[in-house]
Coordinates of C-alpha atoms in Angstrom, one line a residue:
Chain P
D1 CA 9.8 -16.1 4.7
A2 CA 8.3 -12.6 3.1
K3 CA 10.6 -10.9 0.9
T4 CA 8.9 -7.8 1.0
T5 CA 8.4 -4.9 3.5
Q6 CA 4.8 -2.7 3.7
P7 CA 4.0 -0.3 5.8
T8 CA 1.1 -1.8 8.7
S9 CA -1.6 0.5 7.5
M10 CA -2.3 3.6 5.3
D11 CA -5.8 5.8 5.0
C12 CA -6.7 7.6 1.7
A13 CA -9.6 9.7 1.4
E14 CA -12.2 8.6 -1.3
G15 CA -11.8 9.6 -4.9
R16 CA -7.9 10.6 -4.8
A17 CA -5.2 8.1 -5.6
A18 CA -3.7 5.7 -3.1
N19 CA 0.0 4.9 -3.8
L20 CA 0.9 1.9 -1.6
P21 CA 4.4 1.7 -1.3
C22 CA 6.4 -1.8 -1.0
N23 CA 10.2 -2.8 -0.6
H24 CA 11.8 -6.0 -2.1
S25 CA 15.7 -5.0 -1.8
T26 CA 16.5 -8.5 -1.9
I27 CA 14.5 -9.0 -5.1
S28 CA 16.6 -11.2 -7.9
G29 CA 16.4 -10.5 -11.8
N30 CA 14.0 -13.1 -12.7
E31 CA 11.5 -12.8 -10.1
Y32 CA 8.3 -11.0 -10.5
V33 CA 6.5 -8.6 -8.2
Y34 CA 2.6 -9.2 -7.6
W35 CA -0.2 -7.4 -6.0
Y36 CA -3.2 -9.2 -4.5
R37 CA -5.6 -7.7 -2.0
Q38 CA -8.3 -9.1 0.3
I39 CA -11.2 -7.3 1.3
H40 CA -12.8 -8.6 4.4
S41 CA -12.9 -12.4 4.7
Q42 CA -13.1 -12.6 0.3
G43 CA -10.1 -14.8 -1.0
P44 CA -7.1 -13.0 -2.4
Q45 CA -7.8 -10.7 -5.6
Y46 CA -5.2 -10.6 -8.1
I47 CA -4.3 -6.9 -9.3
I48 CA -1.5 -6.6 -10.9
H49 CA 2.2 -8.0 -11.5
G50 CA 5.2 -6.6 -13.8
L51 CA 8.9 -7.4 -13.9
K52 CA 11.0 -4.4 -14.6
N53 CA 8.2 -2.3 -16.3
N54 CA 6.1 0.0 -14.9
E55 CA 2.2 -1.7 -15.8
T56 CA -0.9 -0.5 -15.6
N57 CA -4.6 -2.5 -16.2
E58 CA -7.9 -1.7 -15.3
M59 CA -7.6 -1.6 -11.8
A60 CA -4.2 0.2 -10.6
S61 CA -0.9 0.4 -12.2
L62 CA 2.2 -0.6 -10.6
I63 CA 5.4 1.8 -10.6
I64 CA 8.7 -0.2 -10.3
T65 CA 12.0 1.3 -9.5
E66 CA 15.1 1.1 -11.8
D67 CA 16.8 -0.8 -9.5
R68 CA 13.8 -3.0 -9.0
K69 CA 14.5 -2.3 -5.1
S70 CA 10.5 -0.9 -4.6
S71 CA 7.5 -0.6 -6.0
T72 CA 4.4 1.5 -5.5
L73 CA 0.8 0.3 -6.3
I74 CA -1.5 2.9 -7.7
L75 CA -4.9 2.9 -7.5
P76 CA -5.8 6.2 -9.1
H77 CA -8.9 6.9 -7.8
A78 CA -9.6 5.1 -4.6
T79 CA -13.0 4.4 -3.3
L80 CA -14.6 2.9 -0.6
R81 CA -14.9 -0.2 -1.9
D82 CA -10.9 -0.4 -2.3
T83 CA -10.7 -0.4 1.3
A84 CA -9.1 -4.0 2.1
V85 CA -5.5 -5.5 2.9
Y86 CA -3.1 -5.4 0.0
Y87 CA -0.1 -7.5 -0.6
C88 CA 3.2 -7.1 -2.3
I89 CA 4.2 -10.6 -3.5
V90 CA 8.0 -11.5 -5.0
R91 CA 7.3 -14.9 -6.0
V92 CA 9.7 -17.7 -5.6
G93 CA 10.4 -20.1 -7.7
T94 CA 8.9 -21.6 -10.5
G95 CA 5.8 -23.2 -8.4
N96 CA 3.7 -20.2 -8.2
Q97 CA 4.4 -20.6 -4.3
F98 CA 3.4 -16.6 -2.9
Y99 CA 4.2 -15.5 0.3
F100 CA 2.0 -13.1 1.3
G101 CA 3.9 -11.4 4.0
T102 CA 1.3 -9.1 6.2
G103 CA 0.3 -6.6 3.7
T104 CA -1.2 -2.8 4.1
S105 CA -4.4 -2.5 5.5
L106 CA -6.2 0.7 3.4
T107 CA -9.3 2.7 4.3
V108 CA -10.7 5.0 2.1
I109 CA -12.4 7.4 3.9
P110 CA -15.5 9.0 2.8
Chain Z
E1 CA -17.8 -18.9 -15.9
A2 CA -17.9 -20.0 -12.7
G3 CA -15.4 -19.3 -10.1
V4 CA -13.4 -21.1 -7.8
T5 CA -15.7 -23.0 -5.6
Q6 CA -14.9 -24.4 -2.0
F7 CA -16.9 -26.5 0.2
P8 CA -18.1 -26.3 2.7
S9 CA -17.6 -22.5 3.7
H10 CA -17.6 -23.0 7.5
S11 CA -17.3 -26.3 9.5
V12 CA -17.0 -26.8 12.8
I13 CA -15.7 -30.1 14.1
E14 CA -14.0 -31.4 18.1
K15 CA -10.4 -32.4 18.5
G16 CA -9.7 -35.6 17.0
Q17 CA -12.4 -35.9 14.2
T18 CA -11.7 -35.7 10.9
V19 CA -12.8 -33.1 8.0
T20 CA -12.5 -33.1 4.4
L21 CA -12.6 -29.5 2.2
R22 CA -13.1 -29.5 -1.1
C23 CA -12.0 -27.0 -4.2
D24 CA -13.3 -26.9 -7.5
P25 CA -10.9 -24.8 -10.1
I26 CA -11.9 -23.1 -12.5
S27 CA -12.9 -25.2 -15.4
G28 CA -9.9 -25.8 -17.5
H29 CA -7.0 -24.8 -15.1
D30 CA -4.4 -27.5 -14.8
N31 CA -2.5 -26.0 -11.7
L32 CA -4.5 -25.7 -8.4
Y33 CA -3.1 -24.7 -4.9
W34 CA -4.2 -25.0 -1.3
Y35 CA -3.2 -22.0 0.8
R36 CA -4.0 -21.4 4.3
R37 CA -4.4 -18.6 7.2
V38 CA -4.7 -20.0 10.7
M39 CA -5.2 -17.3 13.6
G40 CA -3.2 -14.3 13.6
K41 CA -0.8 -15.5 11.5
E42 CA -0.3 -14.8 7.6
I43 CA -1.7 -16.7 4.5
K44 CA 0.7 -19.6 3.6
F45 CA 1.1 -21.9 1.0
L46 CA 0.6 -25.6 1.5
L47 CA 0.4 -27.3 -2.0
H48 CA 0.1 -27.0 -5.7
F49 CA -1.1 -29.5 -7.9
V50 CA -0.3 -29.4 -12.0
K51 CA -3.5 -31.6 -13.0
E52 CA -3.2 -34.6 -10.8
S53 CA 0.4 -34.5 -9.7
K54 CA 1.6 -32.3 -6.7
Q55 CA 4.6 -30.3 -7.9
D56 CA 5.3 -28.7 -4.7
E57 CA 4.2 -29.8 -1.3
S58 CA 6.7 -28.1 0.8
G59 CA 4.3 -26.4 2.9
M60 CA 2.0 -29.0 3.8
P61 CA 2.6 -28.7 8.0
N62 CA 2.2 -32.6 8.5
N63 CA 1.2 -36.1 7.7
R64 CA -2.4 -35.1 9.6
F65 CA -3.0 -33.4 6.1
L66 CA -3.5 -34.9 2.9
A67 CA -4.6 -33.9 -0.4
E68 CA -5.7 -35.2 -3.3
R69 CA -6.8 -34.5 -6.8
T70 CA -8.3 -37.4 -9.0
G71 CA -8.5 -37.2 -12.3
G72 CA -6.9 -33.9 -12.1
T73 CA -10.3 -31.5 -11.8
Y74 CA -11.4 -31.0 -8.1
S75 CA -9.5 -31.4 -5.0
T76 CA -9.7 -32.4 -1.4
L77 CA -8.0 -31.9 1.4
K78 CA -8.6 -33.8 4.1
V79 CA -6.9 -33.3 8.0
Q80 CA -7.3 -36.3 10.0
P81 CA -7.0 -35.9 13.1
A82 CA -7.8 -32.7 13.3
E83 CA -6.0 -30.5 16.0
L84 CA -7.0 -27.3 17.5
E85 CA -4.2 -25.2 15.6
D86 CA -5.4 -26.0 12.5
S87 CA -8.2 -23.7 12.7
G88 CA -8.3 -21.1 10.0
V89 CA -9.2 -20.3 6.6
Y90 CA -8.1 -22.9 3.7
F91 CA -7.9 -20.7 0.5
C92 CA -7.8 -23.1 -2.7
A93 CA -6.6 -21.2 -5.8
S94 CA -6.2 -22.2 -9.6
S95 CA -4.5 -20.6 -12.9
Q96 CA -4.5 -21.3 -16.2
V97 CA -0.7 -21.1 -16.7
G98 CA 2.3 -22.7 -14.2
G99 CA 5.8 -22.0 -14.2
F100 CA 7.7 -19.0 -14.9
L101 CA 6.0 -17.4 -16.9
T102 CA 2.6 -17.6 -14.6
G103 CA -0.4 -15.3 -14.9
E104 CA -3.0 -14.5 -12.2
L105 CA -4.1 -17.1 -9.1
F106 CA -8.1 -17.0 -9.0
F107 CA -8.5 -17.6 -5.3
G108 CA -11.8 -19.2 -3.9
E109 CA -13.8 -17.9 -1.1
G110 CA -12.0 -20.1 1.4
S111 CA -13.1 -22.6 3.9
R112 CA -13.4 -21.7 7.8
L113 CA -12.4 -24.7 9.9
T114 CA -12.8 -24.1 13.6
V115 CA -11.2 -27.4 15.9
L116 CA -13.3 -27.3 19.1

């Protein structure tokens, strides 16, 4: 069901930028891209979302390609607490039904 | 402000028994959702309430699952009778804005269900 493709796992050195890619080649014009993360056994946590323009908030930046077929989540200065599974989600429909997929397991290394 | 709270955090029951999970959304959030992750699988949507009405229940696996949201405040998810494959973590989420221009979902910590 998931409409996104992400690498299974990634490592990042503490203090460096973490760049998490996501492919969503079948995205339609009115579908938003969302990023959530799940730290250990906690509930998923919203990070950021966007439609076609790049977005930035206090947690991260979201870069969406011009054709919208892929995006990259950027954590500018990764810390050990950013170790989590990161989910790239294309929202389906209007009822907030998210397909989480398998996500990318990010490990921040000291 | 309190976040989404779920109870119990962990429930262990035997096959055939009944369990009721409760979710208290963030105050003022009309939208309430249930998701679950069963063993080794992805997080899957179960259903979506707008106030007390079921907006979308397409993810409910079968008629052993019953979700209610009386009065449009807290919600319960009952599993009766529970089967082994129901084991997993059940997440509740709420949001202020539904529909097309939605914002973020706020998830609770989840209720872990173990069916023996």
